[in-house]
PDB file of C-alpha atoms in Angstrom:
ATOM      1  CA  UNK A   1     -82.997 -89.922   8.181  1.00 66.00           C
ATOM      2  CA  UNK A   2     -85.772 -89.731  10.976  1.00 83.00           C
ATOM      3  CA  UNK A   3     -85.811 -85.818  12.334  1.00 93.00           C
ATOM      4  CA  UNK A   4     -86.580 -85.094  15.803  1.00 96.00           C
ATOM      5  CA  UNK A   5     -89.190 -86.796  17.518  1.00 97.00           C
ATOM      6  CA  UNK A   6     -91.408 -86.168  20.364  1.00 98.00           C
ATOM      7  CA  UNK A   7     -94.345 -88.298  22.431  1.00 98.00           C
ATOM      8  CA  UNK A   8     -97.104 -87.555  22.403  1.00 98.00           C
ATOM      9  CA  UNK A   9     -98.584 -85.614  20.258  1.00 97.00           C
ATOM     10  CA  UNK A  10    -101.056 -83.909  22.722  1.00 97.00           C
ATOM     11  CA  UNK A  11    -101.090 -84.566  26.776  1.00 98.00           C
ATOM     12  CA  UNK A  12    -103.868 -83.115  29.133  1.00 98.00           C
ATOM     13  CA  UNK A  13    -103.672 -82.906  32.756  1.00 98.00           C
ATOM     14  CA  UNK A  14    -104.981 -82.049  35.551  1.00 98.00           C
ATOM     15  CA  UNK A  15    -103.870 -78.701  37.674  1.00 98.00           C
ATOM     16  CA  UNK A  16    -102.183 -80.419  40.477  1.00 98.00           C
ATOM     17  CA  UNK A  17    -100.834 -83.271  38.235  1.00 98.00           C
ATOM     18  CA  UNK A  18     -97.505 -84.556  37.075  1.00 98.00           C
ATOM     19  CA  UNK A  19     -96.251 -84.527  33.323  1.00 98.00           C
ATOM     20  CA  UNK A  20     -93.484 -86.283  31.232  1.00 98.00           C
ATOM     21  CA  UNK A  21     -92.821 -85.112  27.644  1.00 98.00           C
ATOM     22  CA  UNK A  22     -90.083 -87.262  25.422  1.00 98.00           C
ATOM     23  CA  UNK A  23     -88.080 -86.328  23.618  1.00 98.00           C
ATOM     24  CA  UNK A  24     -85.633 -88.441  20.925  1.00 98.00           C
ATOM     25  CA  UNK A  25     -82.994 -86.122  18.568  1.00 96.00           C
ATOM     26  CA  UNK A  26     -81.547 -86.995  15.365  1.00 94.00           C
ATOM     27  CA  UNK A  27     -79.222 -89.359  15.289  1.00 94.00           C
ATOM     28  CA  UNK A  28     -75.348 -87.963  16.357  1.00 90.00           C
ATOM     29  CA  UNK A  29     -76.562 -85.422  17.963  1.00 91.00           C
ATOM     30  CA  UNK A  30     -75.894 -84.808  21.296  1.00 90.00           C
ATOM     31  CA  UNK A  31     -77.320 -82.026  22.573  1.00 90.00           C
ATOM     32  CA  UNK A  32     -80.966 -81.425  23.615  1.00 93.00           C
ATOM     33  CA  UNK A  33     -82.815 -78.185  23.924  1.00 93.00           C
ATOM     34  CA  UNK A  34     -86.425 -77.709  25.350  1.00 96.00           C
ATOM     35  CA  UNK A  35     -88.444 -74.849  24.939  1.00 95.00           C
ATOM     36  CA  UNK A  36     -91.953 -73.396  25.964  1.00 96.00           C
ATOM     37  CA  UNK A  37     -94.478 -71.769  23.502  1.00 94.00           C
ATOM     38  CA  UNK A  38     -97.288 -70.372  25.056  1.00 91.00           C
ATOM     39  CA  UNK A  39    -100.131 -69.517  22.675  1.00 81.00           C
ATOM     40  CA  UNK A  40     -99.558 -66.201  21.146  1.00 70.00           C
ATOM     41  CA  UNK A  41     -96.026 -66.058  22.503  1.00 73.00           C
ATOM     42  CA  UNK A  42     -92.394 -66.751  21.311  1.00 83.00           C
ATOM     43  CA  UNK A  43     -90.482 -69.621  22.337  1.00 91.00           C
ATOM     44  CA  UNK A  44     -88.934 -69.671  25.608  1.00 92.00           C
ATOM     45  CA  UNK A  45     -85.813 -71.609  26.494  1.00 91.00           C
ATOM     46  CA  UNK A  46     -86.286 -74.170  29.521  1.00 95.00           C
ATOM     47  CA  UNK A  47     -83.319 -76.482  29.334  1.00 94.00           C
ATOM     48  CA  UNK A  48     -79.905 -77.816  27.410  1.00 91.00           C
ATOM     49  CA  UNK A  49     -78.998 -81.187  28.103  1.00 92.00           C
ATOM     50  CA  UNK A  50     -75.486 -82.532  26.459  1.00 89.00           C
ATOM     51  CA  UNK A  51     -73.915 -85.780  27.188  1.00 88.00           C
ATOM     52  CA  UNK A  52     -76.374 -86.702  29.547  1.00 92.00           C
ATOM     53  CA  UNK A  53     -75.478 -83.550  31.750  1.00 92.00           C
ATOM     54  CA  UNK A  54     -77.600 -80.145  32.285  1.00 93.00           C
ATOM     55  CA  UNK A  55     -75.596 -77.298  30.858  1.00 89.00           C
ATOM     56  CA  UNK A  56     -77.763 -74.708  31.254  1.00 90.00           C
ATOM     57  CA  UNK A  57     -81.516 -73.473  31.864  1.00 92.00           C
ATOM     58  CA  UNK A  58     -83.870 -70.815  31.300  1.00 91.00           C
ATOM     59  CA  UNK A  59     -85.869 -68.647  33.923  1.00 92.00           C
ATOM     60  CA  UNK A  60     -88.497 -71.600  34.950  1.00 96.00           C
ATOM     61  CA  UNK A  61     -89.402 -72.557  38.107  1.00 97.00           C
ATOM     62  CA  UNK A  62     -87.947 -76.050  39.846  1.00 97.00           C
ATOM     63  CA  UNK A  63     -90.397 -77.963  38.738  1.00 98.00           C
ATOM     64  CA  UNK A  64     -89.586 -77.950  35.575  1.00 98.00           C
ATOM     65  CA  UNK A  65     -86.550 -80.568  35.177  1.00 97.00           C
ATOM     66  CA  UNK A  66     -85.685 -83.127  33.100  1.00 97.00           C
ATOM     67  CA  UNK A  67     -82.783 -85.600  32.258  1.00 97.00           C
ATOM     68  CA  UNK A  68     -80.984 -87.146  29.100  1.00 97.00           C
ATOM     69  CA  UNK A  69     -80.644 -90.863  28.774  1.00 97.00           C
ATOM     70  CA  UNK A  70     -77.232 -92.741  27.286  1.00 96.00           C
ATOM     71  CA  UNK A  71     -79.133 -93.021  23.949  1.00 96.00           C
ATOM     72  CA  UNK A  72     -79.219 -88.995  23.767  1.00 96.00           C
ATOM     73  CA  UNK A  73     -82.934 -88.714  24.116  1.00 97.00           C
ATOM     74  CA  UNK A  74     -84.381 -86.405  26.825  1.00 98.00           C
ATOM     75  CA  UNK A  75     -87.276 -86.381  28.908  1.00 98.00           C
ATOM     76  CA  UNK A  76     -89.274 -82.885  30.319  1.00 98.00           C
ATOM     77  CA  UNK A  77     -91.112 -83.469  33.497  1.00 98.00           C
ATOM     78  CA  UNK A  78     -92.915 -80.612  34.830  1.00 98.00           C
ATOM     79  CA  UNK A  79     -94.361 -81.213  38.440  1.00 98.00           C
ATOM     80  CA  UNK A  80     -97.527 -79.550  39.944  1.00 98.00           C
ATOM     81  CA  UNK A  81     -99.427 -78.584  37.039  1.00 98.00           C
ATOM     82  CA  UNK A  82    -100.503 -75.165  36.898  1.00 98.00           C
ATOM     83  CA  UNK A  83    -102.966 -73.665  33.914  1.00 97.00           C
ATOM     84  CA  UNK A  84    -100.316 -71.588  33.003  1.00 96.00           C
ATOM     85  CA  UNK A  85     -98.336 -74.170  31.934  1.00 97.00           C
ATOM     86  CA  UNK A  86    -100.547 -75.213  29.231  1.00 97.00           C
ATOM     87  CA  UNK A  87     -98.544 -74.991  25.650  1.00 96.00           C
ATOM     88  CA  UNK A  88     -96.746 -76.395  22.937  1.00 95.00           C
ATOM     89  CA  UNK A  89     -93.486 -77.480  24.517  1.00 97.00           C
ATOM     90  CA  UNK A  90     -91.004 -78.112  21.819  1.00 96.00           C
ATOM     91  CA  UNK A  91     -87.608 -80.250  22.193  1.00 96.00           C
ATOM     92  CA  UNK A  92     -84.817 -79.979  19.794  1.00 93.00           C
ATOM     93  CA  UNK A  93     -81.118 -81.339  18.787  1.00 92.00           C
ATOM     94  CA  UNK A  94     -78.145 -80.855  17.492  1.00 87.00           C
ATOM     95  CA  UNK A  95     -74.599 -81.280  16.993  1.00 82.00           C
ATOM     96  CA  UNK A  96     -72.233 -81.070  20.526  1.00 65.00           C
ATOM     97  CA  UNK A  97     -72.741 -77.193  21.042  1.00 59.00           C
ATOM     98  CA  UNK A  98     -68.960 -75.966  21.218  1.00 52.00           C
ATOM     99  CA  UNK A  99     -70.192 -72.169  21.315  1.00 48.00           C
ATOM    100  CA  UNK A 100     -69.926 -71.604  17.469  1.00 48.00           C
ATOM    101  CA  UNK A 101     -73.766 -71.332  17.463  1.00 52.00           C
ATOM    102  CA  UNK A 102     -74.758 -75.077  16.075  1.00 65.00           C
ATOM    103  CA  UNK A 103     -77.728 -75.273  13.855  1.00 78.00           C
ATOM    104  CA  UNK A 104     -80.932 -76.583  16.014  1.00 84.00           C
ATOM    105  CA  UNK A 105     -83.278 -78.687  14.887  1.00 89.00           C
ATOM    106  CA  UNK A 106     -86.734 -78.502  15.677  1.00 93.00           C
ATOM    107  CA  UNK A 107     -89.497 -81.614  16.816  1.00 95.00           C
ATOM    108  CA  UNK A 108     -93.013 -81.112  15.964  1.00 95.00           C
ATOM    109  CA  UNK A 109     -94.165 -80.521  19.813  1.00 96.00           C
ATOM    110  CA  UNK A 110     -96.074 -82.001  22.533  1.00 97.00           C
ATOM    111  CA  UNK A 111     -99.319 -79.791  23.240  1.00 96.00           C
ATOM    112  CA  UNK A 112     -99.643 -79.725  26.883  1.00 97.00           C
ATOM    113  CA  UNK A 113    -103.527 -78.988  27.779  1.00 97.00           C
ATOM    114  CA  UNK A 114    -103.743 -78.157  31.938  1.00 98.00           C
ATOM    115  CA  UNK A 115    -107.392 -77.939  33.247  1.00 97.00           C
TER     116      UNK A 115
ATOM    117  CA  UNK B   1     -81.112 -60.088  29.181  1.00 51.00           C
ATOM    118  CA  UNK B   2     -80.767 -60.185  25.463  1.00 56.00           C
ATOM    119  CA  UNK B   3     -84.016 -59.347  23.182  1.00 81.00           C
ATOM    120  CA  UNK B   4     -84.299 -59.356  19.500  1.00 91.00           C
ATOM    121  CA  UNK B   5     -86.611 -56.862  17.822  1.00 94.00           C
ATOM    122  CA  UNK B   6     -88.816 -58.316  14.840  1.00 95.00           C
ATOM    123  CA  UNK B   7     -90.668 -56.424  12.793  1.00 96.00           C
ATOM    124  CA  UNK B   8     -92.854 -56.202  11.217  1.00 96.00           C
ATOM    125  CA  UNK B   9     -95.311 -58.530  13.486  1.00 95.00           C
ATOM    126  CA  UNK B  10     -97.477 -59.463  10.688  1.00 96.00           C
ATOM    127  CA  UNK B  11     -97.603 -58.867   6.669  1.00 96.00           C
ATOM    128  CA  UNK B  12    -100.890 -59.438   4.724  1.00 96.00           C
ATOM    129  CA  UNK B  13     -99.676 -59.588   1.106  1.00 96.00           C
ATOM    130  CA  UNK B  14    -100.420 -60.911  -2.697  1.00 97.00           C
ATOM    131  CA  UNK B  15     -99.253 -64.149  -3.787  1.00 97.00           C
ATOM    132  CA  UNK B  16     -96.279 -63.149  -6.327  1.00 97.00           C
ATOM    133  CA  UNK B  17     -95.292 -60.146  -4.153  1.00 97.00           C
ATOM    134  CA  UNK B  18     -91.298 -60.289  -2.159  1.00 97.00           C
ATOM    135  CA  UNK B  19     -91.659 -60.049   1.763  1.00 96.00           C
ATOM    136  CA  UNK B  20     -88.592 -58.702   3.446  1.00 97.00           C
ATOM    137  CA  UNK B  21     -88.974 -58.866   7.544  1.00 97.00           C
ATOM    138  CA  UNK B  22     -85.567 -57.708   9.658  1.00 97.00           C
ATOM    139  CA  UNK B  23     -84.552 -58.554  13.318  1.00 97.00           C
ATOM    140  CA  UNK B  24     -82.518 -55.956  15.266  1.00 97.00           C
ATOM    141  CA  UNK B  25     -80.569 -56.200  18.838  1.00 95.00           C
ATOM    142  CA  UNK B  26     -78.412 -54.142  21.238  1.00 92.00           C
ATOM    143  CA  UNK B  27     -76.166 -56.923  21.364  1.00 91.00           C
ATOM    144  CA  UNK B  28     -73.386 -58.697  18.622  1.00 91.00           C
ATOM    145  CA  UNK B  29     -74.168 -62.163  18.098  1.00 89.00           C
ATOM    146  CA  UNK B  30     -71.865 -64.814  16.475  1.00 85.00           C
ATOM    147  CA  UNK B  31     -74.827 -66.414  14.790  1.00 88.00           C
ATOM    148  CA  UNK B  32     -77.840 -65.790  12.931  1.00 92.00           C
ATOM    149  CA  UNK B  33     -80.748 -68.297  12.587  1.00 92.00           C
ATOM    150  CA  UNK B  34     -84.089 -67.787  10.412  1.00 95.00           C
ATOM    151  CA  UNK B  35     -86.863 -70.504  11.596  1.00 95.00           C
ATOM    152  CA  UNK B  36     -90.447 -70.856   9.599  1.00 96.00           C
ATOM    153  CA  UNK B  37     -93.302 -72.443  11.738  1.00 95.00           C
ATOM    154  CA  UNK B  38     -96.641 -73.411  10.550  1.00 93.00           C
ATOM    155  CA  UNK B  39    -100.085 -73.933  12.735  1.00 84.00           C
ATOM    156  CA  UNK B  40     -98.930 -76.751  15.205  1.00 80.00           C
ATOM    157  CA  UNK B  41     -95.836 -77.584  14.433  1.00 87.00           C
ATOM    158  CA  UNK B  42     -92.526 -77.205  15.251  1.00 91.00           C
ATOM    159  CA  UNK B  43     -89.997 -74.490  13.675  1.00 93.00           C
ATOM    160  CA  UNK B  44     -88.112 -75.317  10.641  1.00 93.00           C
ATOM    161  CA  UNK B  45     -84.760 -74.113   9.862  1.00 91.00           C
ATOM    162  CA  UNK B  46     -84.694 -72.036   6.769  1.00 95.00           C
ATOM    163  CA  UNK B  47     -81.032 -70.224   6.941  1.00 94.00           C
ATOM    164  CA  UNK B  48     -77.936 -70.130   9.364  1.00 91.00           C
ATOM    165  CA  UNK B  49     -75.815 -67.339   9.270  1.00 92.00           C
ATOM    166  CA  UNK B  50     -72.334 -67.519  10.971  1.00 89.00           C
ATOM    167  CA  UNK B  51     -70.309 -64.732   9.334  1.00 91.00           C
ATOM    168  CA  UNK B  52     -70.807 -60.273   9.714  1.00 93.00           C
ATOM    169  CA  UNK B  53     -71.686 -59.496   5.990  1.00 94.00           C
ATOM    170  CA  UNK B  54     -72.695 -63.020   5.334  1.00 93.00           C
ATOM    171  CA  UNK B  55     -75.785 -62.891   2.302  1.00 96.00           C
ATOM    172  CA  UNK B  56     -77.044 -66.541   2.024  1.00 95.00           C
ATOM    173  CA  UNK B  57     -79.664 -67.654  -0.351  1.00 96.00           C
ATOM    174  CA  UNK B  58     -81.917 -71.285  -0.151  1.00 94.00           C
ATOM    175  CA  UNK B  59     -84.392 -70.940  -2.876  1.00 96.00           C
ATOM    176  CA  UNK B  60     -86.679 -67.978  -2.948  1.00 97.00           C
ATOM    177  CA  UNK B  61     -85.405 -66.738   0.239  1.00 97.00           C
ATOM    178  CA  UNK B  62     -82.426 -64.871   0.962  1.00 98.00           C
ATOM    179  CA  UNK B  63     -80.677 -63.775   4.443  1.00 97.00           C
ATOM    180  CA  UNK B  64     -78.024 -61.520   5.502  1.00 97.00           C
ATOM    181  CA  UNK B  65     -76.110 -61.245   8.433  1.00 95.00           C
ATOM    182  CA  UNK B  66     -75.723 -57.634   9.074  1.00 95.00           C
ATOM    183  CA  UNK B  67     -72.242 -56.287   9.540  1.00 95.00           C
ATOM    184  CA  UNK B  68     -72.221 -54.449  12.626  1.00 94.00           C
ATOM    185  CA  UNK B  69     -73.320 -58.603  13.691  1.00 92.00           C
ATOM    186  CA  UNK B  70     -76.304 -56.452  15.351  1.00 94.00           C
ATOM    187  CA  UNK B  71     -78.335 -57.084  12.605  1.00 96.00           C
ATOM    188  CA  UNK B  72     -80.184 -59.508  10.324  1.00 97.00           C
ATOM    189  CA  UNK B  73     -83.412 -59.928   7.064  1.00 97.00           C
ATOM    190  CA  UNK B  74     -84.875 -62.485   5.112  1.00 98.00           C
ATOM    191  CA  UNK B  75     -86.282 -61.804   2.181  1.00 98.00           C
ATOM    192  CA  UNK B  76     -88.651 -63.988   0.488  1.00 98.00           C
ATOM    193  CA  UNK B  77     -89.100 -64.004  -3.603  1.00 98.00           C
ATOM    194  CA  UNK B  78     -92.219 -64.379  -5.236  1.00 98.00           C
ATOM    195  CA  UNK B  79     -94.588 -65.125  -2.583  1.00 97.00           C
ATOM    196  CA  UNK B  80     -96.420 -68.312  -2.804  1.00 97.00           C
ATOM    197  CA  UNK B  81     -99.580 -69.733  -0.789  1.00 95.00           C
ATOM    198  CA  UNK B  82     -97.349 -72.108   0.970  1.00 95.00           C
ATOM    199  CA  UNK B  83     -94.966 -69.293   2.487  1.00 97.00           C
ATOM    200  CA  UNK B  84     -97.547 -68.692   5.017  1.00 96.00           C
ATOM    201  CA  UNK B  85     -96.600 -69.179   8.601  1.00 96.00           C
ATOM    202  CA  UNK B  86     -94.769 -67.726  11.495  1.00 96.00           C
ATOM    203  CA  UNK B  87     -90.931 -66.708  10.849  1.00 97.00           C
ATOM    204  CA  UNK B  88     -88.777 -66.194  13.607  1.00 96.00           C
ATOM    205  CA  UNK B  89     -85.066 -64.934  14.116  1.00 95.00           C
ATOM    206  CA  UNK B  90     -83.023 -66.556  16.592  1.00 92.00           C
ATOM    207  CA  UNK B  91     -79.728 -66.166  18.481  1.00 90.00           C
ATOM    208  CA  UNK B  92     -77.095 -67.617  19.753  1.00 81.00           C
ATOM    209  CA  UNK B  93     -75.192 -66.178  22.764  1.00 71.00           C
ATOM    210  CA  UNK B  94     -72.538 -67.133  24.881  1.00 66.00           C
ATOM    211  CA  UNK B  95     -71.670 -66.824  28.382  1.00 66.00           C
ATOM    212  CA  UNK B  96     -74.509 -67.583  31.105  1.00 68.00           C
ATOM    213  CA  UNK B  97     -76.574 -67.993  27.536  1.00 69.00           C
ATOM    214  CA  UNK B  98     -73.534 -71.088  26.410  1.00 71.00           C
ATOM    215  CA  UNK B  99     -76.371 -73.433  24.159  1.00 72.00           C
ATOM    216  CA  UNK B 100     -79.024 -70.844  24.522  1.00 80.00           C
ATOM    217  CA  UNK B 101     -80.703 -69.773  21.029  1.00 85.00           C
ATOM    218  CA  UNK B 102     -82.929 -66.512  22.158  1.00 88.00           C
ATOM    219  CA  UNK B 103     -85.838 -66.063  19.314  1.00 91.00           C
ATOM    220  CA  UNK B 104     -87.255 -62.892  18.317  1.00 93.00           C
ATOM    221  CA  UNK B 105     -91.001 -62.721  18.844  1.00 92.00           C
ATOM    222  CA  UNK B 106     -92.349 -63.824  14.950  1.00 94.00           C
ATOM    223  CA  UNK B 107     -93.705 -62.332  11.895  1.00 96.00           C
ATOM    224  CA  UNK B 108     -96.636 -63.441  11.058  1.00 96.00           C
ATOM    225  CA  UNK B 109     -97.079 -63.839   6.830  1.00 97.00           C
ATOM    226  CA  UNK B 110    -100.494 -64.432   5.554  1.00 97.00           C
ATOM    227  CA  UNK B 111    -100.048 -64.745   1.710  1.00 96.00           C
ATOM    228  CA  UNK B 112    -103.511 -63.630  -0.486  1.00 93.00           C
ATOM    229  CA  UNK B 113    -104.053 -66.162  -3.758  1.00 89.00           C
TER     230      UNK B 113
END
């Protein structure tokens, strides 16, 4: 069975710029997390998406959004690159989260490069 | 908002040797996760942990959900090369966190052959 997968790989941009990371879970599950890992740093949550809807997000700024698609898979856009920005953004799934604490599963990461 | 303690932040040890590394909060949590990452890639799930008390093994490691549900180690048997990487405790809250999983800030394992 095919684990999480993300496109691509590794994505630079310009400061200024627009980005869209993909995102595709496991198949069944529903939800779709995205998270931030700055270099040196611990992962930071950005976004849930379940059943196409946003259920919840992190302390980012509005320009990071994103949306889920019918097929379950997600994409992260994140608008006006800044240098800051630059890290491994990571997208995972899992089962629909009814608040039991569902086991997340983890893609491999885009690595987002802003100069 | 809600912040896990890790410690230690890194261990240098021998291959052969057991690791133990512990996560602590001010807050109960339902739910225990243990994650491994490696250079690059995206974190693995190594143990989930949904009941106070809970001791669950999955090979050479072994977790436990501590019973005050404040609480949580992993413990790691007979270190190998390959058990290098980045381990991280994670979370899961509810309320304004509903779907959130809050990770504690890594422990970083470097494993001598």
């Amino acid at each position: 069975e095919a684990g999480v997968t993300q496109s691509p790989t590794h994505l630079i941009k310009t400061r200024g710029q627009q980005a869209t990371l993909r995102c595709s879970p496991i198949s069944g599950h529903t939800s779709v997390y995205w998270y931030q890992q700055a270099l040196g740093l611990g992962l930071q949550f950005l976004l849930w998406y379940d059943e196409g809807e946003e259920r919840n997000r992190g302390n980012f700024p509005p320009r990071f959004s994103g949306r889920q698609f019918p097929n379950y898979s997600s994409e992260l856009n994140v608008n006006a690159l800044e240098l800051e920005d630059s890290a491994l953004y990571l997208c995972a799934s899992s089962l629909e989260d009814r608040g039991l604490g569902t086991e997340a599963f983890f893609g491999q990461g885009t690595r987002l490069t802003v100069v | 908002g809600q912040q896990l303690n890790q410690s230690p932040q890194s261990m240098f040890i021998q291959e052969g040797e057991d690791v133990s590394m512990n996560c602590t909060s001010s807050s109960i949590f339902n739910t225990w996760l243990w994650y491994k990452q490696d250079p690059g890639e995206g974190p693995v799930l190594l143990i989930a942990l949904y009941k106070a008390g809970e001791l669950t093994s999955n090979g050479r490691l072994t977790a436990q959900f501590g019973i005050t549900r404040k609480d949580s180690f992993l413990n790691i048997s007979a270190s190998i090369p390959s058990d290098v990487g980045i381990y991280f405790c994670a979370v899961y809250a509810g309320g304004t966190s509903y779907g959130k999983l809050t990770f504690g800030q890594g422990t970083i394992l470097t494993v001598h052959p």
